[in-house]
Each structure stands twice: as C-alpha cells, then as structure tokens.
Coordinates of N, CA, C and O in Angstrom, one line a residue:
X1 N 6.4 7.1 -14.3 CA 6.4 5.6 -14.1 C 4.9 5.2 -14.0 O 4.2 5.7 -13.2
X2 N 4.6 4.2 -14.8 CA 3.2 3.7 -14.8 C 2.9 2.7 -13.6 O 3.9 2.2 -13.0
X3 N 1.7 2.5 -13.4 CA 1.3 1.6 -12.3 C 1.9 0.2 -12.5 O 2.3 -0.4 -11.5
X4 N 1.8 -0.3 -13.7 CA 2.3 -1.6 -14.0 C 3.8 -1.7 -13.6 O 4.3 -2.7 -13.0
X5 N 4.6 -0.7 -13.9 CA 6.0 -0.7 -13.6 C 6.2 -0.6 -12.1 O 7.1 -1.3 -11.5
X6 N 5.4 0.2 -11.4 CA 5.5 0.3 -10.0 C 5.1 -1.0 -9.3 O 5.8 -1.4 -8.4
X7 N 4.1 -1.6 -9.8 CA 3.6 -2.9 -9.3 C 4.7 -4.0 -9.4 O 5.1 -4.7 -8.5
X8 N 5.3 -4.0 -10.6 CA 6.4 -5.0 -10.8 C 7.6 -4.7 -10.0 O 8.2 -5.6 -9.5
X9 N 7.9 -3.4 -9.8 CA 9.1 -3.1 -8.9 C 8.9 -3.6 -7.5 O 9.8 -4.1 -6.9
X10 N 7.7 -3.3 -6.9 CA 7.5 -3.7 -5.5 C 7.4 -5.3 -5.5 O 7.8 -5.9 -4.5
X11 N 6.8 -5.9 -6.5 CA 6.7 -7.3 -6.5 C 8.1 -7.9 -6.5 O 8.4 -8.9 -5.8
X12 N 9.0 -7.3 -7.3 CA 10.3 -7.8 -7.4 C 11.1 -7.7 -6.1 O 11.8 -8.5 -5.7
X13 N 10.8 -6.6 -5.3 CA 11.4 -6.4 -4.0 C 11.0 -7.5 -3.1 O 11.8 -8.1 -2.4
X14 N 9.7 -7.8 -3.1 CA 9.2 -8.9 -2.3 C 9.8 -10.2 -2.7 O 10.2 -11.0 -1.8
X15 N 9.9 -10.5 -4.0 CA 10.4 -11.8 -4.4 C 11.9 -11.9 -4.0 O 12.4 -12.9 -3.6
X16 N 12.7 -10.8 -4.2 CA 14.1 -10.8 -3.8 C 14.2 -11.1 -2.3 O 15.2 -11.7 -1.9
X17 N 13.3 -10.6 -1.5 CA 13.5 -10.7 0.0 C 13.0 -12.1 0.4 O 13.2 -12.5 1.6
X18 N 12.3 -12.8 -0.5 CA 11.7 -14.1 0.0 C 12.1 -15.3 -0.9 O 11.5 -16.4 -0.7
X19 N 12.9 -15.1 -1.8 CA 13.3 -16.3 -2.6 C 12.3 -16.5 -3.8 O 12.1 -15.6 -4.6
X20 N 11.6 -17.6 -3.7 CA 10.7 -17.9 -4.8 C 9.2 -17.6 -4.6 O 8.3 -18.1 -5.2
X21 N 9.0 -16.6 -3.7 CA 7.6 -16.2 -3.4 C 6.9 -15.7 -4.7 O 7.5 -15.0 -5.5
X22 N 5.7 -16.1 -4.9 CA 5.0 -15.6 -6.1 C 3.7 -15.0 -5.6 O 2.9 -15.6 -4.9
X23 N 3.5 -13.7 -6.0 CA 2.3 -13.0 -5.7 C 1.5 -12.8 -7.0 O 1.9 -12.2 -7.9
X24 N 0.3 -13.5 -7.0 CA -0.5 -13.4 -8.2 C -1.9 -13.0 -7.8 O -2.7 -13.8 -7.3
X25 N -2.2 -11.8 -8.0 CA -3.6 -11.3 -7.6 C -4.7 -11.8 -8.5 O -5.9 -11.6 -8.1
X26 N -4.4 -12.5 -9.6 CA -5.5 -13.1 -10.3 C -5.9 -14.4 -9.6 O -7.0 -14.8 -9.7
X27 N -4.9 -15.0 -8.9 CA -5.2 -16.3 -8.3 C -5.4 -16.2 -6.8 O -5.9 -17.2 -6.2
X28 N -5.1 -15.1 -6.2 CA -5.3 -15.0 -4.7 C -5.9 -13.7 -4.3 O -6.0 -12.8 -5.1
X29 N -6.5 -13.7 -3.1 CA -7.1 -12.5 -2.6 C -6.1 -11.4 -2.4 O -4.9 -11.7 -2.2
X30 N -6.5 -10.2 -2.3 CA -5.6 -9.0 -2.0 C -5.1 -9.3 -0.6 O -3.9 -9.0 -0.4
X31 N -5.9 -9.7 0.4 CA -5.4 -9.9 1.7 C -4.3 -11.0 1.7 O -3.3 -10.8 2.4
X32 N -4.5 -12.1 1.0 CA -3.5 -13.1 1.0 C -2.2 -12.6 0.3 O -1.1 -12.9 0.8
X33 N -2.3 -11.9 -0.8 CA -1.1 -11.3 -1.4 C -0.4 -10.4 -0.5 O 0.8 -10.5 -0.4
X34 N -1.1 -9.5 0.2 CA -0.5 -8.6 1.1 C 0.1 -9.3 2.3 O 1.2 -9.0 2.7
X35 N -0.6 -10.3 2.8 CA -0.1 -11.1 3.9 C 1.2 -11.8 3.6 O 2.1 -11.9 4.4
X36 N 1.2 -12.4 2.4 CA 2.4 -13.1 1.9 C 3.6 -12.1 1.7 O 4.7 -12.4 2.2
X37 N 3.3 -10.9 1.2 CA 4.4 -9.9 1.0 C 4.9 -9.4 2.4 O 6.1 -9.3 2.6
X38 N 3.9 -9.2 3.3 CA 4.3 -8.8 4.7 C 5.2 -9.8 5.3 O 6.2 -9.5 6.0
X39 N 4.8 -11.1 5.2 CA 5.6 -12.1 5.8 C 7.0 -12.1 5.2 O 8.0 -12.3 6.0
X40 N 7.2 -11.9 3.9 CA 8.5 -11.9 3.3 C 9.3 -10.7 3.8 O 10.5 -10.8 4.0
X41 N 8.6 -9.5 3.9 CA 9.3 -8.3 4.3 C 9.8 -8.5 5.8 O 10.8 -8.0 6.2
X42 N 8.9 -9.1 6.6 CA 9.3 -9.4 8.0 C 10.6 -10.2 8.1 O 11.5 -10.0 8.9
X43 N 10.6 -11.3 7.2 CA 11.8 -12.1 7.2 C 13.0 -11.4 6.7 O 14.2 -11.7 7.1
X44 N 12.9 -10.4 5.8 CA 14.0 -9.7 5.3 C 14.5 -8.6 6.2 O 15.6 -8.1 6.0
X45 N 13.7 -8.3 7.3 CA 14.1 -7.2 8.2 C 15.4 -7.6 8.9 O 15.5 -8.8 9.4
X46 N 16.4 -6.8 9.0 CA 17.7 -7.2 9.5 C 17.6 -7.5 11.0 O 17.1 -6.6 11.8
X47 N 18.1 -8.6 11.5 CA 18.2 -8.9 12.9 C 19.2 -8.0 13.5 O 20.1 -7.5 12.9
X48 N 19.2 -7.6 14.8 CA 18.2 -8.1 15.8 C 16.9 -7.3 15.8 O 16.1 -7.5 16.7
X49 N 16.8 -6.3 15.0 CA 15.6 -5.5 15.0 C 14.5 -6.1 14.2 O 14.6 -6.3 13.0
X50 N 13.5 -6.5 14.8 CA 12.3 -7.2 14.2 C 11.2 -6.2 14.1 O 11.0 -5.3 14.9
X51 N 10.4 -6.3 13.0 CA 9.3 -5.4 12.8 C 8.0 -6.2 13.0 O 7.9 -7.3 12.6
X52 N 7.0 -5.5 13.5 CA 5.7 -6.1 13.7 C 4.8 -5.4 12.7 O 4.6 -4.2 12.8
X53 N 4.3 -6.1 11.7 CA 3.4 -5.5 10.7 C 2.0 -6.1 10.9 O 1.9 -7.3 10.7
X54 N 1.0 -5.3 11.2 CA -0.3 -5.7 11.4 C -1.1 -5.4 10.1 O -1.1 -4.2 9.7
X55 N -1.7 -6.4 9.5 CA -2.6 -6.2 8.4 C -4.0 -6.6 8.8 O -4.3 -7.7 9.1
X56 N -4.9 -5.6 8.8 CA -6.3 -5.8 9.2 C -7.0 -6.6 8.1 O -6.6 -6.5 6.9
X57 N -8.0 -7.3 8.4 CA -8.8 -8.0 7.4 C -9.4 -7.0 6.4 O -9.7 -5.8 6.7
X58 N -9.4 -7.4 5.1 CA -9.9 -6.5 4.0 C -11.3 -6.9 3.7 O -11.6 -8.0 3.5
X59 N -12.2 -5.9 3.7 CA -13.6 -6.1 3.4 C -13.8 -6.8 2.1 O -13.1 -6.5 1.1
X60 N -14.7 -7.7 2.0 CA -15.0 -8.5 0.8 C -15.3 -7.6 -0.4 O -15.0 -8.0 -1.5
X61 N -15.9 -6.5 -0.2 CA -16.3 -5.6 -1.3 C -15.0 -5.1 -2.0 O -15.0 -4.9 -3.2
X62 N -13.9 -4.9 -1.2 CA -12.6 -4.5 -1.8 C -12.1 -5.7 -2.6 O -11.5 -5.5 -3.7
X63 N -12.2 -6.9 -2.0 CA -11.7 -8.1 -2.7 C -12.4 -8.4 -4.0 O -11.8 -9.0 -4.9
X64 N -13.6 -7.9 -4.2 CA -14.4 -8.1 -5.4 C -14.1 -7.0 -6.5 O -14.7 -7.1 -7.5
X65 N -13.3 -6.1 -6.2 CA -13.0 -5.0 -7.2 C -12.1 -5.6 -8.3 O -11.6 -6.7 -8.2
X66 N -11.9 -4.8 -9.3 CA -11.2 -5.3 -10.5 C -9.7 -5.6 -10.2 O -9.2 -5.1 -9.2
X67 N -9.1 -6.4 -11.0 CA -7.7 -6.8 -10.8 C -6.9 -5.5 -10.8 O -5.9 -5.4 -10.0
X68 N -7.1 -4.6 -11.7 CA -6.3 -3.4 -11.8 C -6.4 -2.6 -10.5 O -5.4 -2.1 -10.0
X69 N -7.5 -2.5 -9.9 CA -7.7 -1.7 -8.7 C -7.0 -2.5 -7.5 O -6.3 -1.9 -6.7
X70 N -7.1 -3.8 -7.5 CA -6.5 -4.6 -6.4 C -4.9 -4.5 -6.6 O -4.2 -4.4 -5.6
X71 N -4.4 -4.5 -7.8 CA -3.0 -4.3 -8.1 C -2.5 -2.9 -7.6 O -1.5 -2.8 -7.0
X72 N -3.3 -1.9 -7.9 CA -3.0 -0.6 -7.4 C -2.9 -0.5 -5.9 O -2.0 0.0 -5.4
X73 N -3.9 -1.1 -5.2 CA -3.9 -1.1 -3.7 C -2.7 -1.8 -3.2 O -2.0 -1.4 -2.3
X74 N -2.4 -3.0 -3.8 CA -1.3 -3.8 -3.4 C 0.0 -3.0 -3.5 O 0.8 -2.9 -2.6
X75 N 0.2 -2.3 -4.6 CA 1.4 -1.6 -4.9 C 1.5 -0.3 -4.0 O 2.6 0.0 -3.5
X76 N 0.4 0.3 -3.8 CA 0.4 1.5 -2.9 C 0.8 1.1 -1.5 O 1.6 1.7 -0.8
X77 N 0.2 0.0 -1.0 CA 0.5 -0.5 0.4 C 2.0 -0.8 0.5 O 2.7 -0.5 1.4
X78 N 2.5 -1.6 -0.5 CA 3.9 -2.0 -0.5 C 4.9 -0.8 -0.6 O 5.9 -0.8 0.0
X79 N 4.5 0.3 -1.3 CA 5.3 1.5 -1.4 C 5.4 2.1 0.0 O 6.5 2.5 0.4
X80 N 4.3 2.2 0.7 CA 4.3 2.9 2.0 C 5.1 2.0 3.0 O 5.9 2.5 3.8
X81 N 4.9 0.7 3.0 CA 5.6 -0.2 3.9 C 7.1 -0.2 3.5 O 7.9 -0.2 4.4
X82 N 7.4 -0.3 2.2 CA 8.8 -0.2 1.8 C 9.5 1.1 2.3 O 10.6 1.0 2.7
X83 N 8.8 2.2 2.2 CA 9.3 3.5 2.7 C 9.6 3.4 4.2 O 10.6 3.9 4.7
X84 N 8.6 2.8 4.9 CA 8.8 2.7 6.4 C 10.0 1.9 6.7 O 10.8 2.2 7.6
X85 N 10.3 0.8 5.9 CA 11.4 -0.1 6.2 C 12.7 0.6 5.7 O 13.7 0.6 6.4
X86 N 12.6 1.3 4.5 CA 13.9 1.9 4.0 C 14.3 3.2 4.7 O 15.4 3.4 4.9
X87 N 13.3 4.0 5.0 CA 13.6 5.3 5.5 C 13.2 5.6 6.9 O 13.7 6.5 7.5
X88 N 12.4 4.7 7.5 CA 11.8 5.0 8.8 C 12.7 4.6 10.0 O 12.4 4.8 11.1
X89 N 13.9 4.0 9.6 CA 14.7 3.6 10.7 C 14.1 2.4 11.4 O 13.3 1.7 10.8
X90 N 14.5 2.2 12.6 CA 13.9 1.0 13.3 C 12.4 1.3 13.7 O 12.1 1.9 14.7
X91 N 11.5 0.9 12.8 CA 10.1 1.1 13.0 C 9.5 -0.3 13.4 O 9.2 -1.2 12.6
X92 N 9.4 -0.5 14.8 CA 9.1 -1.8 15.2 C 7.6 -2.2 15.0 O 7.2 -3.3 15.1
X93 N 6.8 -1.2 14.5 CA 5.4 -1.5 14.3 C 4.9 -0.7 13.1 O 5.1 0.5 13.0
X94 N 4.2 -1.5 12.2 CA 3.6 -0.9 11.0 C 2.2 -1.4 11.0 O 1.9 -2.6 11.1
X95 N 1.2 -0.5 10.8 CA -0.2 -0.9 10.8 C -0.8 -0.6 9.4 O -0.6 0.5 8.9
X96 N -1.4 -1.6 8.8 CA -2.0 -1.5 7.5 C -3.5 -1.7 7.6 O -4.0 -2.8 8.1
X97 N -4.3 -0.7 7.1 CA -5.7 -0.8 7.2 C -6.4 -0.4 5.9 O -6.1 0.7 5.4
X98 N -7.2 -1.2 5.3 CA -8.0 -0.9 4.1 C -9.4 -1.0 4.4 O -9.8 -2.1 4.9
X99 N -10.2 0.0 4.2 CA -11.7 -0.1 4.5 C -12.5 0.5 3.3 O -12.0 1.1 2.4
X100 N -13.8 0.2 3.4 CA -14.7 0.7 2.4 C -15.9 1.4 3.0 O -16.4 0.9 4.0
X101 N -16.3 2.5 2.5 CA -17.5 3.2 2.9 C -17.9 4.2 1.8 O -17.0 4.8 1.2
X102 N -19.1 4.3 1.5 CA -19.7 5.3 0.6 C -19.0 5.2 -0.8 O -18.6 6.3 -1.3
X103 N -18.8 4.0 -1.3 CA -18.1 3.8 -2.6 C -16.7 4.4 -2.7 O -16.3 4.9 -3.7
X104 N -16.0 4.3 -1.6 CA -14.6 4.8 -1.5 C -13.8 3.7 -0.7 O -14.3 3.1 0.2
X105 N -12.6 3.6 -1.1 CA -11.6 2.8 -0.4 C -10.7 3.7 0.4 O -10.2 4.6 -0.1
X106 N -10.6 3.4 1.7 CA -9.8 4.2 2.6 C -8.5 3.3 2.9 O -8.7 2.2 3.3
X107 N -7.4 3.9 2.7 CA -6.1 3.2 2.9 C -5.3 4.0 4.0 O -5.2 5.2 3.8
X108 N -4.8 3.3 5.0 CA -4.0 4.0 6.0 C -2.9 3.1 6.4 O -3.1 1.9 6.8
X109 N -1.7 3.6 6.3 CA -0.5 2.9 6.7 C 0.2 3.7 7.7 O 0.6 4.9 7.4
X110 N 0.4 3.2 8.9 CA 1.0 3.9 10.0 C 2.3 3.2 10.4 O 2.3 2.0 10.6
X111 N 3.4 4.0 10.4 CA 4.6 3.4 10.9 C 5.1 4.2 12.1 O 4.9 5.4 12.2
X112 N 5.7 3.5 13.0 CA 6.3 4.1 14.2 C 7.8 4.2 14.1 O 8.5 4.0 15.1
X113 N 8.2 4.6 12.9 CA 9.6 4.9 12.7 C 10.1 6.2 13.1 O 9.4 6.9 14.0
X114 N 11.2 6.7 12.5 CA 11.8 8.0 13.0 C 11.0 9.2 12.4 O 11.3 10.3 12.9
X115 N 10.2 9.0 11.5 CA 9.4 10.2 10.9 C 10.4 11.1 10.2 O 11.6 10.8 10.1
X116 N 9.8 12.1 9.6 CA 10.7 13.1 8.8 C 10.0 14.4 8.7 O 8.8 14.5 9.0
X117 N 10.7 15.4 8.4 CA 10.2 16.8 8.2 C 9.7 16.9 6.8 O 10.5 16.9 5.9
X118 N 8.4 17.0 6.6 CA 7.8 17.1 5.3 C 8.3 18.3 4.5 O 8.5 18.3 3.3
X119 N 8.6 19.4 5.1 CA 9.1 20.6 4.5 C 10.5 20.5 4.0 O 10.9 21.0 3.0
X120 N 11.3 19.8 4.8 CA 12.7 19.6 4.5 C 13.0 18.5 3.4 O 14.0 18.5 2.8
X121 N 12.0 17.6 3.3 CA 12.1 16.5 2.4 C 10.9 16.4 1.5 O 10.0 15.5 1.7
X122 N 10.7 17.3 0.5 CA 9.5 17.2 -0.3 C 9.6 16.0 -1.2 O 10.7 15.4 -1.5
X123 N 8.4 15.5 -1.7 CA 8.4 14.3 -2.5 C 8.9 14.6 -3.9 O 8.7 15.6 -4.4
X124 N 9.6 13.5 -4.4 CA 10.0 13.6 -5.8 C 8.9 13.1 -6.7 O 7.8 12.8 -6.2
X125 N 9.1 13.0 -7.9 CA 8.1 12.5 -8.8 C 7.9 10.9 -8.7 O 7.0 10.4 -9.3
X126 N 8.7 10.3 -7.9 CA 8.7 8.9 -7.7 C 8.1 8.6 -6.3 O 7.9 9.5 -5.5
X127 N 7.9 7.4 -6.0 CA 7.5 7.0 -4.6 C 6.2 7.7 -4.2 O 5.3 7.7 -5.0
X128 N 6.2 8.3 -3.0 CA 5.0 8.9 -2.5 C 4.6 10.1 -3.4 O 3.4 10.3 -3.5
X129 N 5.5 10.7 -4.0 CA 5.1 11.8 -4.9 C 4.3 11.3 -6.1 O 3.4 12.0 -6.6
X130 N 4.7 10.2 -6.6 CA 4.0 9.6 -7.7 C 2.6 9.3 -7.3 O 1.6 9.6 -7.9
X131 N 2.4 8.6 -6.1 CA 1.1 8.3 -5.6 C 0.2 9.5 -5.3 O -1.0 9.5 -5.6
X132 N 0.8 10.5 -4.8 CA 0.1 11.7 -4.5 C -0.5 12.3 -5.8 O -1.7 12.6 -5.9
X133 N 0.3 12.4 -6.8 CA -0.2 12.9 -8.1 C -1.2 12.0 -8.7 O -2.3 12.4 -9.2
X134 N -0.9 10.7 -8.7 CA -1.8 9.7 -9.4 C -3.1 9.7 -8.8 O -4.2 9.7 -9.4
X135 N -3.2 9.5 -7.4 CA -4.4 9.4 -6.7 C -5.3 10.6 -6.8 O -6.5 10.6 -7.1
X136 N -4.7 11.8 -6.7 CA -5.4 13.0 -6.7 C -5.8 13.4 -8.1 O -7.0 13.6 -8.4
X137 N -4.9 13.4 -9.1 CA -5.2 13.9 -10.4 C -5.9 12.9 -11.3 O -6.7 13.2 -12.2
X138 N -5.5 11.6 -11.2 CA -6.0 10.6 -12.1 C -7.2 9.8 -11.5 O -8.1 9.3 -12.3
X139 N -7.3 9.7 -10.2 CA -8.4 8.9 -9.6 C -9.4 9.8 -8.9 O -10.5 9.3 -8.5
X140 N -9.1 11.1 -8.7 CA -10.0 12.0 -8.1 C -10.1 11.7 -6.6 O -11.1 12.0 -6.0
X141 N -9.1 11.1 -6.0 CA -9.1 10.8 -4.6 C -8.3 11.8 -3.8 O -8.0 12.9 -4.2
X142 N -8.0 11.4 -2.6 CA -7.2 12.2 -1.7 C -6.0 11.4 -1.3 O -6.0 10.2 -1.3
X143 N -4.9 12.1 -1.0 CA -3.7 11.5 -0.5 C -3.0 12.4 0.4 O -2.9 13.6 0.2
X144 N -2.6 11.9 1.6 CA -2.0 12.7 2.6 C -1.0 12.0 3.4 O -1.1 10.8 3.7
X145 N 0.1 12.6 3.6 CA 1.2 12.1 4.4 C 1.4 13.0 5.6 O 1.6 14.2 5.4
X146 N 1.4 12.5 6.8 CA 1.7 13.3 8.0 C 2.9 12.6 8.7 O 2.9 11.4 8.8
X147 N 3.8 13.4 9.1 CA 5.0 12.9 9.7 C 5.7 14.0 10.5 O 5.5 15.1 10.2
X148 N 6.3 13.5 11.6 CA 7.1 14.4 12.4 C 8.3 13.7 12.9 O 8.2 12.5 13.4
X149 N 9.5 14.3 12.8 CA 10.7 13.6 13.3 C 10.5 13.0 14.7 O 10.0 13.7 15.6
X150 N 10.8 11.8 14.9 CA 10.7 11.1 16.2 C 9.3 10.5 16.5 O 9.2 9.8 17.5
X151 N 8.3 10.7 15.6 CA 7.0 10.2 15.8 C 6.4 9.4 14.7 O 5.2 9.1 14.7
X152 N 7.2 9.0 13.8 CA 6.6 8.1 12.7 C 5.9 8.8 11.6 O 5.9 10.1 11.5
X153 N 5.2 8.0 10.8 CA 4.6 8.6 9.6 C 3.2 7.9 9.4 O 3.1 6.7 9.6
X154 N 2.3 8.7 8.9 CA 1.0 8.1 8.5 C 0.8 8.5 7.0 O 0.8 9.7 6.6
X155 N 0.5 7.5 6.2 CA 0.1 7.7 4.8 C -1.3 7.3 4.7 O -1.7 6.2 5.1
X156 N -2.1 8.2 4.2 CA -3.6 7.9 4.0 C -4.0 8.3 2.7 O -3.6 9.3 2.1
X157 N -4.9 7.5 2.1 CA -5.5 7.8 0.8 C -7.0 7.4 0.8 O -7.4 6.5 1.5
X158 N -7.7 8.1 0.0 CA -9.1 7.8 -0.3 C -9.3 7.7 -1.8 O -8.9 8.6 -2.5
X159 N -9.8 6.5 -2.2 CA -9.9 6.3 -3.6 C -11.4 6.0 -3.9 O -11.9 5.0 -3.5
X160 N -12.0 6.9 -4.7 CA -13.4 6.7 -5.1 C -13.5 5.5 -6.1 O -12.7 5.4 -6.9
X161 N -14.6 4.8 -5.9 CA -14.8 3.6 -6.8 C -16.2 3.7 -7.4 O -17.2 3.9 -6.6
X162 N -16.3 3.6 -8.7 CA -17.6 3.6 -9.3 C -18.1 2.2 -9.2 O -17.4 1.3 -9.7
X163 N -19.2 2.0 -8.6 CA -19.7 0.7 -8.4 C -20.1 0.0 -9.7 O -20.5 0.7 -10.7
X164 N -19.8 -1.3 -9.7 CA -20.2 -2.0 -10.9 C -21.7 -2.0 -11.2 O -22.4 -2.1 -10.2
X165 N -22.0 -1.9 -12.4 CA -23.5 -1.8 -12.7 C -24.0 -3.2 -12.7 O -23.5 -4.1 -13.3
X166 N -25.1 -3.4 -11.9 CA -25.7 -4.7 -11.9 C -27.0 -4.6 -12.6 O -27.8 -3.6 -12.5
X167 N -27.3 -5.6 -13.4 CA -28.5 -5.6 -14.2 C -29.5 -6.6 -13.6 O -29.1 -7.7 -13.2
X168 N -30.7 -6.3 -13.5 CA -31.7 -7.2 -13.1 C -32.4 -7.8 -14.3 O -32.6 -7.1 -15.3
X169 N -32.8 -9.0 -14.1 CA -33.4 -9.7 -15.3 C -34.9 -10.0 -15.0 O -35.3 -10.2 -14.0

C-alpha cells in the first residue's frame, strides 16, 4: 500500500468521524491538520470513556518541509493514534510529539492503553508493519514500537531529512 493510499485511508477515517471535516495540508499547517484530526477523533471516542490527546507544538522547520513529507508525518501519526484507539482499549491519554534535531524528525506517540505482547502479535505488512518497513528501508530512518500488556504502547520513529539547498546571490 502506498503512502497516498494510507494518507487517504486515515483522512477518510477522520472525515467519517467528524462529518464534513476537511484536512488539506496544502492550505493548513501540519499542526492545525493534526489538531483538527485529533479533535474529530476525540469526538468519535465512545462515551462514557473519553480520551485526552495531547499534541505538542510542531517546530516551524518541520512545518516548512515538503507537502509529501508533511503528509507522511500526518499519516504516520494518525496510524499510531488510530491503533491506540482501535486496539489499545480504554487509553485515556495519548501523547503526540514531533521534534527536529540534526536534520532529523523525531516522532513519538505514547498511549496509555492496554498494550500488547510484541512477540505474540507480530506486525503484518499493513499498519505499523508498513511503517516499519517504509521508514527503515525507504527513508533510511528508524522505527521502534515498545509495548507491554497493561502498560500501553510507544511508537517512535526517526526520519532523516536532506535539508533544502539554499543559494546565495
């Protein structure tokens, strides 16, 4: 499954849970798109269990990256948050953090759900398995999931970014 299909799938999930919500990364910042999606997912969470999703501010250098990279980040975050909602059981708290250092983007999504045994539930070629393969093999980054039953899950990735060439005149 290609990034575009994965992006559209997660976008459709957000739209389904929020009605007429439109997420357009060409017209809005990554932070605003994620914040809009998070708000829709919070509304879709079944009562009486409410989820608290914290989205940290996104550094401006990440916001200035290409549309394709911002779409990739958006889709990756929604995949992890979607998994926390779908598989994590009552995860009352999800933390989303994207940072930049040394020409790399660091992504970390922590959920306080039920967690799972990584050995008993290996990744398929879809979902987190797709991201693991794509980020490591195609982007030269790192991808790690740590989880333990009863203690939630942490999804972290490092994505190297080749800085845009600036020309002086």
